[in-house]
PDB file of C-alpha atoms in Angstrom:
ATOM      1  CA  ASN A 190      -0.294 -12.844  16.737  1.00  0.00           C
ATOM      2  CA  ALA A 191       2.306 -12.440  13.922  1.00  0.00           C
ATOM      3  CA  GLY A 192      -0.135  -9.953  11.289  1.00  0.00           C
ATOM      4  CA  VAL A 193       0.973 -10.876   8.140  1.00  0.00           C
ATOM      5  CA  THR A 194       4.268 -12.587   6.894  1.00  0.00           C
ATOM      6  CA  GLN A 195       6.636 -13.050   3.720  1.00  0.00           C
ATOM      7  CA  THR A 196       9.019 -15.409   3.258  1.00  0.00           C
ATOM      8  CA  PRO A 197      12.458 -15.071   1.320  1.00  0.00           C
ATOM      9  CA  LYS A 198      12.857 -11.506   3.107  1.00  0.00           C
ATOM     10  CA  PHE A 199      15.555 -11.064   0.325  1.00  0.00           C
ATOM     11  CA  ARG A 200      16.449 -13.321  -2.921  1.00  0.00           C
ATOM     12  CA  VAL A 201      18.823 -12.425  -5.528  1.00  0.00           C
ATOM     13  CA  LEU A 202      17.745 -15.197  -9.253  1.00  0.00           C
ATOM     14  CA  LYS A 203      19.125 -15.297 -12.726  1.00  0.00           C
ATOM     15  CA  THR A 204      17.440 -14.566 -15.466  1.00  0.00           C
ATOM     16  CA  GLY A 205      15.037 -17.553 -16.156  1.00  0.00           C
ATOM     17  CA  GLN A 206      15.253 -19.089 -12.905  1.00  0.00           C
ATOM     18  CA  SER A 207      11.106 -18.997 -11.276  1.00  0.00           C
ATOM     19  CA  MET A 208      10.645 -18.859  -7.685  1.00  0.00           C
ATOM     20  CA  THR A 209       7.520 -18.945  -5.217  1.00  0.00           C
ATOM     21  CA  LEU A 210       6.770 -15.914  -2.614  1.00  0.00           C
ATOM     22  CA  LEU A 211       5.388 -17.018   0.629  1.00  0.00           C
ATOM     23  CA  CYS A 212       2.713 -14.632   2.241  1.00  0.00           C
ATOM     24  CA  ALA A 213       1.351 -16.016   5.215  1.00  0.00           C
ATOM     25  CA  GLN A 214      -1.781 -14.317   7.241  1.00  0.00           C
ATOM     26  CA  ASP A 215      -2.631 -15.429  10.813  1.00  0.00           C
ATOM     27  CA  MET A 216      -6.032 -12.955  11.204  1.00  0.00           C
ATOM     28  CA  ASN A 217      -8.497 -14.830   9.128  1.00  0.00           C
ATOM     29  CA  HIS A 218      -8.268 -12.457   6.234  1.00  0.00           C
ATOM     30  CA  GLU A 219     -10.466 -13.297   3.484  1.00  0.00           C
ATOM     31  CA  TYR A 220      -8.401 -11.010   0.490  1.00  0.00           C
ATOM     32  CA  MET A 221      -5.214 -11.192   0.361  1.00  0.00           C
ATOM     33  CA  TYR A 222      -2.942  -9.164  -2.430  1.00  0.00           C
ATOM     34  CA  TRP A 223       0.450  -8.812  -3.745  1.00  0.00           C
ATOM     35  CA  TYR A 224       1.740  -5.522  -4.904  1.00  0.00           C
ATOM     36  CA  ARG A 225       5.435  -4.259  -5.984  1.00  0.00           C
ATOM     37  CA  GLN A 226       6.476  -1.099  -5.358  1.00  0.00           C
ATOM     38  CA  ASP A 227       9.766   0.032  -7.674  1.00  0.00           C
ATOM     39  CA  PRO A 228      12.178   2.533  -6.838  1.00  0.00           C
ATOM     40  CA  GLY A 229      10.621   6.209  -6.353  1.00  0.00           C
ATOM     41  CA  MET A 230       6.966   4.784  -6.627  1.00  0.00           C
ATOM     42  CA  GLY A 231       4.095   3.863  -5.357  1.00  0.00           C
ATOM     43  CA  LEU A 232       3.065   0.210  -5.145  1.00  0.00           C
ATOM     44  CA  ARG A 233       0.918  -1.798  -7.610  1.00  0.00           C
ATOM     45  CA  LEU A 234      -1.029  -4.753  -7.714  1.00  0.00           C
ATOM     46  CA  ILE A 235      -0.058  -7.097  -9.484  1.00  0.00           C
ATOM     47  CA  HIS A 236      -3.058 -10.360  -8.560  1.00  0.00           C
ATOM     48  CA  TYR A 237      -5.609 -10.618  -5.881  1.00  0.00           C
ATOM     49  CA  SER A 238      -7.722 -13.393  -4.193  1.00  0.00           C
ATOM     50  CA  VAL A 239     -11.003 -12.640  -2.259  1.00  0.00           C
ATOM     51  CA  GLY A 240     -10.693 -15.907  -0.505  1.00  0.00           C
ATOM     52  CA  GLU A 241      -9.469 -19.875  -0.072  1.00  0.00           C
ATOM     53  CA  GLY A 242      -9.206 -21.123  -3.809  1.00  0.00           C
ATOM     54  CA  THR A 243      -9.676 -17.356  -5.941  1.00  0.00           C
ATOM     55  CA  THR A 244      -7.697 -15.510  -7.618  1.00  0.00           C
ATOM     56  CA  ALA A 245      -7.764 -12.301  -9.702  1.00  0.00           C
ATOM     57  CA  LYS A 246      -5.517 -10.464 -12.193  1.00  0.00           C
ATOM     58  CA  GLY A 247      -4.788  -6.655 -10.950  1.00  0.00           C
ATOM     59  CA  GLU A 248      -2.108  -4.071 -12.771  1.00  0.00           C
ATOM     60  CA  VAL A 249       0.405  -5.973 -13.889  1.00  0.00           C
ATOM     61  CA  PRO A 250       0.078  -9.165 -13.839  1.00  0.00           C
ATOM     62  CA  ASP A 251       1.959 -10.726 -16.681  1.00  0.00           C
ATOM     63  CA  GLY A 252       4.878 -12.702 -16.000  1.00  0.00           C
ATOM     64  CA  TYR A 253       3.508 -13.768 -11.919  1.00  0.00           C
ATOM     65  CA  ASN A 254       1.106 -16.815 -11.349  1.00  0.00           C
ATOM     66  CA  VAL A 255      -0.621 -16.986  -7.757  1.00  0.00           C
ATOM     67  CA  SER A 256      -2.457 -19.635  -6.062  1.00  0.00           C
ATOM     68  CA  ARG A 257      -4.615 -19.131  -2.625  1.00  0.00           C
ATOM     69  CA  LEU A 258      -5.097 -23.463  -1.483  1.00  0.00           C
ATOM     70  CA  LYS A 259      -5.153 -22.052   2.377  1.00  0.00           C
ATOM     71  CA  LYS A 260      -6.934 -19.363   3.092  1.00  0.00           C
ATOM     72  CA  GLN A 261      -3.924 -17.982   5.441  1.00  0.00           C
ATOM     73  CA  ASN A 262      -1.689 -18.502   2.273  1.00  0.00           C
ATOM     74  CA  PHE A 263      -1.543 -16.273  -0.970  1.00  0.00           C
ATOM     75  CA  LEU A 264       1.627 -17.845  -3.173  1.00  0.00           C
ATOM     76  CA  LEU A 265       3.535 -15.866  -5.963  1.00  0.00           C
ATOM     77  CA  GLY A 266       5.204 -17.201  -8.738  1.00  0.00           C
ATOM     78  CA  LEU A 267       7.430 -16.203 -11.262  1.00  0.00           C
ATOM     79  CA  GLU A 268       7.870 -18.894 -13.577  1.00  0.00           C
ATOM     80  CA  SER A 269      10.858 -17.067 -15.734  1.00  0.00           C
ATOM     81  CA  ALA A 270      12.257 -14.737 -14.086  1.00  0.00           C
ATOM     82  CA  ALA A 271      13.501 -11.299 -15.862  1.00  0.00           C
ATOM     83  CA  PRO A 272      15.665  -8.322 -15.040  1.00  0.00           C
ATOM     84  CA  SER A 273      11.833  -6.587 -15.064  1.00  0.00           C
ATOM     85  CA  GLN A 274      11.017  -7.827 -12.343  1.00  0.00           C
ATOM     86  CA  THR A 275      13.322  -6.820  -9.720  1.00  0.00           C
ATOM     87  CA  SER A 276      11.569  -5.045  -7.749  1.00  0.00           C
ATOM     88  CA  VAL A 277       9.807  -5.316  -3.787  1.00  0.00           C
ATOM     89  CA  TYR A 278       7.145  -7.128  -3.590  1.00  0.00           C
ATOM     90  CA  PHE A 279       4.407  -6.678  -0.570  1.00  0.00           C
ATOM     91  CA  CYS A 280       1.805  -9.021   0.334  1.00  0.00           C
ATOM     92  CA  ALA A 281      -1.370  -8.059   2.169  1.00  0.00           C
ATOM     93  CA  SER A 282      -4.494  -9.143   3.826  1.00  0.00           C
ATOM     94  CA  ARG A 283      -7.876  -7.560   4.457  1.00  0.00           C
ATOM     95  CA  ARG A 284     -11.033  -8.480   6.381  1.00  0.00           C
ATOM     96  CA  THR A 285     -14.620  -8.324   4.736  1.00  0.00           C
ATOM     97  CA  GLY A 286     -16.562  -5.404   5.728  1.00  0.00           C
ATOM     98  CA  GLN A 287     -13.240  -3.197   6.866  1.00  0.00           C
ATOM     99  CA  GLU A 288     -11.371  -0.607   5.111  1.00  0.00           C
ATOM    100  CA  THR A 289      -7.748  -1.612   6.079  1.00  0.00           C
ATOM    101  CA  GLN A 290      -5.072  -3.236   4.035  1.00  0.00           C
ATOM    102  CA  TYR A 291      -2.452  -4.790   6.468  1.00  0.00           C
ATOM    103  CA  PHE A 292       0.550  -5.508   5.316  1.00  0.00           C
ATOM    104  CA  GLY A 293       3.374  -7.334   5.439  1.00  0.00           C
ATOM    105  CA  PRO A 294       7.640  -6.445   5.490  1.00  0.00           C
ATOM    106  CA  GLY A 295       8.182  -6.854   2.006  1.00  0.00           C
ATOM    107  CA  THR A 296      10.626  -9.717  -0.285  1.00  0.00           C
ATOM    108  CA  ARG A 297      13.326  -7.996  -1.412  1.00  0.00           C
ATOM    109  CA  LEU A 298      14.399  -9.752  -5.668  1.00  0.00           C
ATOM    110  CA  LEU A 299      16.509  -8.733  -7.244  1.00  0.00           C
ATOM    111  CA  VAL A 300      16.978 -10.601 -10.741  1.00  0.00           C
ATOM    112  CA  LEU A 301      20.481 -10.937 -12.724  1.00  0.00           C
TER     113      LEU A 301
ATOM    114  CA  ALA B 220      -4.934  10.789 -16.177  1.00  0.00           C
ATOM    115  CA  GLN B 221      -3.569   9.825 -12.546  1.00  0.00           C
ATOM    116  CA  LYS B 222      -5.538   8.311 -10.146  1.00  0.00           C
ATOM    117  CA  ILE B 223      -3.979   9.965  -7.738  1.00  0.00           C
ATOM    118  CA  THR B 224      -1.210  12.807  -7.317  1.00  0.00           C
ATOM    119  CA  GLN B 225       1.217  13.615  -4.786  1.00  0.00           C
ATOM    120  CA  THR B 226       2.328  16.579  -5.778  1.00  0.00           C
ATOM    121  CA  GLN B 227       5.660  17.259  -3.386  1.00  0.00           C
ATOM    122  CA  PRO B 228       8.847  14.245  -3.881  1.00  0.00           C
ATOM    123  CA  GLY B 229       9.887  15.601  -0.997  1.00  0.00           C
ATOM    124  CA  MET B 230      10.367  18.416   2.067  1.00  0.00           C
ATOM    125  CA  PHE B 231      11.613  18.940   5.100  1.00  0.00           C
ATOM    126  CA  VAL B 232       9.907  20.351   8.316  1.00  0.00           C
ATOM    127  CA  GLN B 233      11.772  20.802  11.603  1.00  0.00           C
ATOM    128  CA  GLU B 234      10.767  19.163  15.140  1.00  0.00           C
ATOM    129  CA  LYS B 235       8.114  20.147  16.667  1.00  0.00           C
ATOM    130  CA  GLU B 236       6.521  21.736  13.890  1.00  0.00           C
ATOM    131  CA  ALA B 237       3.234  20.509  11.695  1.00  0.00           C
ATOM    132  CA  VAL B 238       3.921  19.474   8.396  1.00  0.00           C
ATOM    133  CA  THR B 239       0.791  19.163   5.492  1.00  0.00           C
ATOM    134  CA  LEU B 240       1.501  16.316   2.615  1.00  0.00           C
ATOM    135  CA  ASP B 241      -0.591  17.027  -0.490  1.00  0.00           C
ATOM    136  CA  CYS B 242      -2.531  14.112  -2.084  1.00  0.00           C
ATOM    137  CA  THR B 243      -5.183  14.819  -5.458  1.00  0.00           C
ATOM    138  CA  TYR B 244      -7.636  12.147  -6.578  1.00  0.00           C
ATOM    139  CA  ASP B 245      -9.342  11.451  -9.303  1.00  0.00           C
ATOM    140  CA  THR B 246     -12.410   9.027  -9.534  1.00  0.00           C
ATOM    141  CA  SER B 247     -16.357   9.089 -10.524  1.00  0.00           C
ATOM    142  CA  ASP B 248     -16.998   6.502  -8.235  1.00  0.00           C
ATOM    143  CA  PRO B 249     -19.301   8.080  -5.165  1.00  0.00           C
ATOM    144  CA  SER B 250     -17.854   5.622  -2.848  1.00  0.00           C
ATOM    145  CA  TYR B 251     -14.441   5.405  -1.953  1.00  0.00           C
ATOM    146  CA  GLY B 252     -11.754   5.874   0.603  1.00  0.00           C
ATOM    147  CA  LEU B 253      -9.069   7.211   1.010  1.00  0.00           C
ATOM    148  CA  PHE B 254      -5.501   6.187   3.019  1.00  0.00           C
ATOM    149  CA  TRP B 255      -2.134   7.398   4.319  1.00  0.00           C
ATOM    150  CA  TYR B 256       0.471   4.780   4.778  1.00  0.00           C
ATOM    151  CA  LYS B 257       3.404   5.889   6.068  1.00  0.00           C
ATOM    152  CA  GLN B 258       7.063   3.961   4.781  1.00  0.00           C
ATOM    153  CA  PRO B 259      10.263   4.260   6.790  1.00  0.00           C
ATOM    154  CA  SER B 260      13.537   3.619   6.120  1.00  0.00           C
ATOM    155  CA  SER B 261      13.328   0.015   7.099  1.00  0.00           C
ATOM    156  CA  GLY B 262      10.346  -0.663   4.001  1.00  0.00           C
ATOM    157  CA  GLU B 263       7.282  -1.381   6.089  1.00  0.00           C
ATOM    158  CA  MET B 264       3.674  -0.254   4.979  1.00  0.00           C
ATOM    159  CA  ILE B 265       2.040   1.308   8.091  1.00  0.00           C
ATOM    160  CA  PHE B 266      -1.235   2.717   7.993  1.00  0.00           C
ATOM    161  CA  LEU B 267      -1.568   5.546   9.441  1.00  0.00           C
ATOM    162  CA  ILE B 268      -5.439   6.692   9.010  1.00  0.00           C
ATOM    163  CA  TYR B 269      -8.867   6.029   6.895  1.00  0.00           C
ATOM    164  CA  GLN B 270     -11.214   9.170   5.740  1.00  0.00           C
ATOM    165  CA  GLY B 271     -14.783   7.494   3.434  1.00  0.00           C
ATOM    166  CA  SER B 272     -16.241   9.330   0.572  1.00  0.00           C
ATOM    167  CA  TYR B 273     -19.512   9.759   2.901  1.00  0.00           C
ATOM    168  CA  ASP B 274     -17.421  10.148   6.356  1.00  0.00           C
ATOM    169  CA  GLN B 275     -19.173  13.920   7.429  1.00  0.00           C
ATOM    170  CA  GLN B 276     -16.255  14.860   9.516  1.00  0.00           C
ATOM    171  CA  ASN B 277     -12.705  14.829   8.874  1.00  0.00           C
ATOM    172  CA  ALA B 278     -10.609  11.693  10.274  1.00  0.00           C
ATOM    173  CA  THR B 279      -8.224  12.132  13.439  1.00  0.00           C
ATOM    174  CA  GLU B 280      -6.010   9.667  14.412  1.00  0.00           C
ATOM    175  CA  GLY B 281      -3.537  11.096  17.090  1.00  0.00           C
ATOM    176  CA  ARG B 282      -1.014  13.374  15.557  1.00  0.00           C
ATOM    177  CA  TYR B 283      -2.289  12.827  12.032  1.00  0.00           C
ATOM    178  CA  SER B 284      -5.616  13.625  10.765  1.00  0.00           C
ATOM    179  CA  LEU B 285      -6.887  13.970   7.067  1.00  0.00           C
ATOM    180  CA  ASN B 286      -7.992  17.558   5.549  1.00  0.00           C
ATOM    181  CA  PHE B 287     -10.741  16.096   3.303  1.00  0.00           C
ATOM    182  CA  GLN B 288     -12.009  18.304   0.523  1.00  0.00           C
ATOM    183  CA  LYS B 289     -14.703  16.579  -1.485  1.00  0.00           C
ATOM    184  CA  ALA B 290     -15.124  18.980  -4.045  1.00  0.00           C
ATOM    185  CA  ARG B 291     -11.483  19.909  -4.680  1.00  0.00           C
ATOM    186  CA  LYS B 292     -11.020  16.157  -4.433  1.00  0.00           C
ATOM    187  CA  SER B 293      -7.994  16.458  -2.110  1.00  0.00           C
ATOM    188  CA  ALA B 294      -7.313  14.652   0.834  1.00  0.00           C
ATOM    189  CA  ASN B 295      -4.046  16.069   2.432  1.00  0.00           C
ATOM    190  CA  LEU B 296      -2.711  14.637   5.701  1.00  0.00           C
ATOM    191  CA  VAL B 297      -1.629  16.599   8.616  1.00  0.00           C
ATOM    192  CA  ILE B 298       1.348  15.568  11.406  1.00  0.00           C
ATOM    193  CA  SER B 299       0.889  18.043  14.248  1.00  0.00           C
ATOM    194  CA  ALA B 300       4.435  18.774  16.477  1.00  0.00           C
ATOM    195  CA  SER B 301       6.362  16.480  14.139  1.00  0.00           C
ATOM    196  CA  GLN B 302       9.030  14.439  15.203  1.00  0.00           C
ATOM    197  CA  LEU B 303      11.804  12.191  13.935  1.00  0.00           C
ATOM    198  CA  GLY B 304      10.901   9.217  13.672  1.00  0.00           C
ATOM    199  CA  ASP B 305       8.226  11.034  11.661  1.00  0.00           C
ATOM    200  CA  SER B 306      10.807  10.799   8.530  1.00  0.00           C
ATOM    201  CA  ALA B 307       9.827   8.364   6.047  1.00  0.00           C
ATOM    202  CA  MET B 308       7.559   8.288   2.857  1.00  0.00           C
ATOM    203  CA  TYR B 309       4.329   8.552   2.852  1.00  0.00           C
ATOM    204  CA  PHE B 310       1.891   7.286   0.159  1.00  0.00           C
ATOM    205  CA  CYS B 311      -1.684   7.968  -0.506  1.00  0.00           C
ATOM    206  CA  ALA B 312      -3.815   5.366  -1.421  1.00  0.00           C
ATOM    207  CA  MET B 313      -7.286   5.212  -2.590  1.00  0.00           C
ATOM    208  CA  ARG B 314     -10.091   2.273  -3.137  1.00  0.00           C
ATOM    209  CA  GLU B 315     -12.629   2.405  -5.184  1.00  0.00           C
ATOM    210  CA  LEU B 316     -16.128   1.037  -5.195  1.00  0.00           C
ATOM    211  CA  SER B 317     -15.697   0.009  -9.122  1.00  0.00           C
ATOM    212  CA  SER B 318     -12.610  -1.214  -8.716  1.00  0.00           C
ATOM    213  CA  ALA B 319     -12.651  -5.210  -7.799  1.00  0.00           C
ATOM    214  CA  GLY B 320     -11.261  -6.367  -4.855  1.00  0.00           C
ATOM    215  CA  ASN B 321     -11.105  -3.593  -3.028  1.00  0.00           C
ATOM    216  CA  LYS B 322      -7.427  -2.895  -4.517  1.00  0.00           C
ATOM    217  CA  LEU B 323      -5.745   0.513  -3.529  1.00  0.00           C
ATOM    218  CA  THR B 324      -4.087   2.438  -6.141  1.00  0.00           C
ATOM    219  CA  PHE B 325      -1.049   3.922  -4.653  1.00  0.00           C
ATOM    220  CA  GLY B 326       0.200   7.718  -5.488  1.00  0.00           C
ATOM    221  CA  GLY B 327       4.138   8.267  -5.944  1.00  0.00           C
ATOM    222  CA  GLY B 328       4.716   9.211  -2.557  1.00  0.00           C
ATOM    223  CA  THR B 329       6.274  11.661  -0.925  1.00  0.00           C
ATOM    224  CA  ARG B 330       9.341  11.868   1.604  1.00  0.00           C
ATOM    225  CA  VAL B 331       9.993  13.671   4.583  1.00  0.00           C
ATOM    226  CA  LEU B 332      12.901  14.315   6.876  1.00  0.00           C
ATOM    227  CA  VAL B 333      11.791  15.717   9.952  1.00  0.00           C
ATOM    228  CA  LYS B 334      15.201  17.957  11.242  1.00  0.00           C
ATOM    229  CA  PRO B 335      15.978  18.131  14.634  1.00  0.00           C
TER     230      PRO B 335
END
């Protein structure tokens, strides 16, 4: 039982490049979330999903897209990376009826 | 207005002593939940404790307890008998009933350094 895993752990991009961050959970959780954490700040919600095939915008969705084709995976895409997207990205999941969100280890992204 | 406010950016605590981390929140929802997460230097977010707005008793989990004062809208975390491994960032977060997807709103965090 690996919990929530994120791929990759670290990535450097040039402005304008695209990439996809993968989040996978093996706990059969319905809810999945993508957050970003900027230096010295708490986490802010980018997008979330309440189930397979559904996604919704969070607090800071601009510049990102997401997909949830399989229940266990939640993908975060950057179509054209910008330096303002330099951040640490966390994925989390939660079971329906339970309160606690379980977080992945994070992906550190640097956009030059 | 900030939904979650953590007024202590950083604090020192002596090993084996207790420390209280402040958290105030702002919501008009009758049903909400309050969480504390720990983020060590390695970066992962570790769930510590949860308090529901309708819970009658303050939550406790081992050395962690939540001092929930509903009228004052505060949910302070108390760590008893501090250990060196408690050195980390601590985040308070809230889930509101009205929030779509039960998303969490985080405070800015408090950095704790435990001194030997």
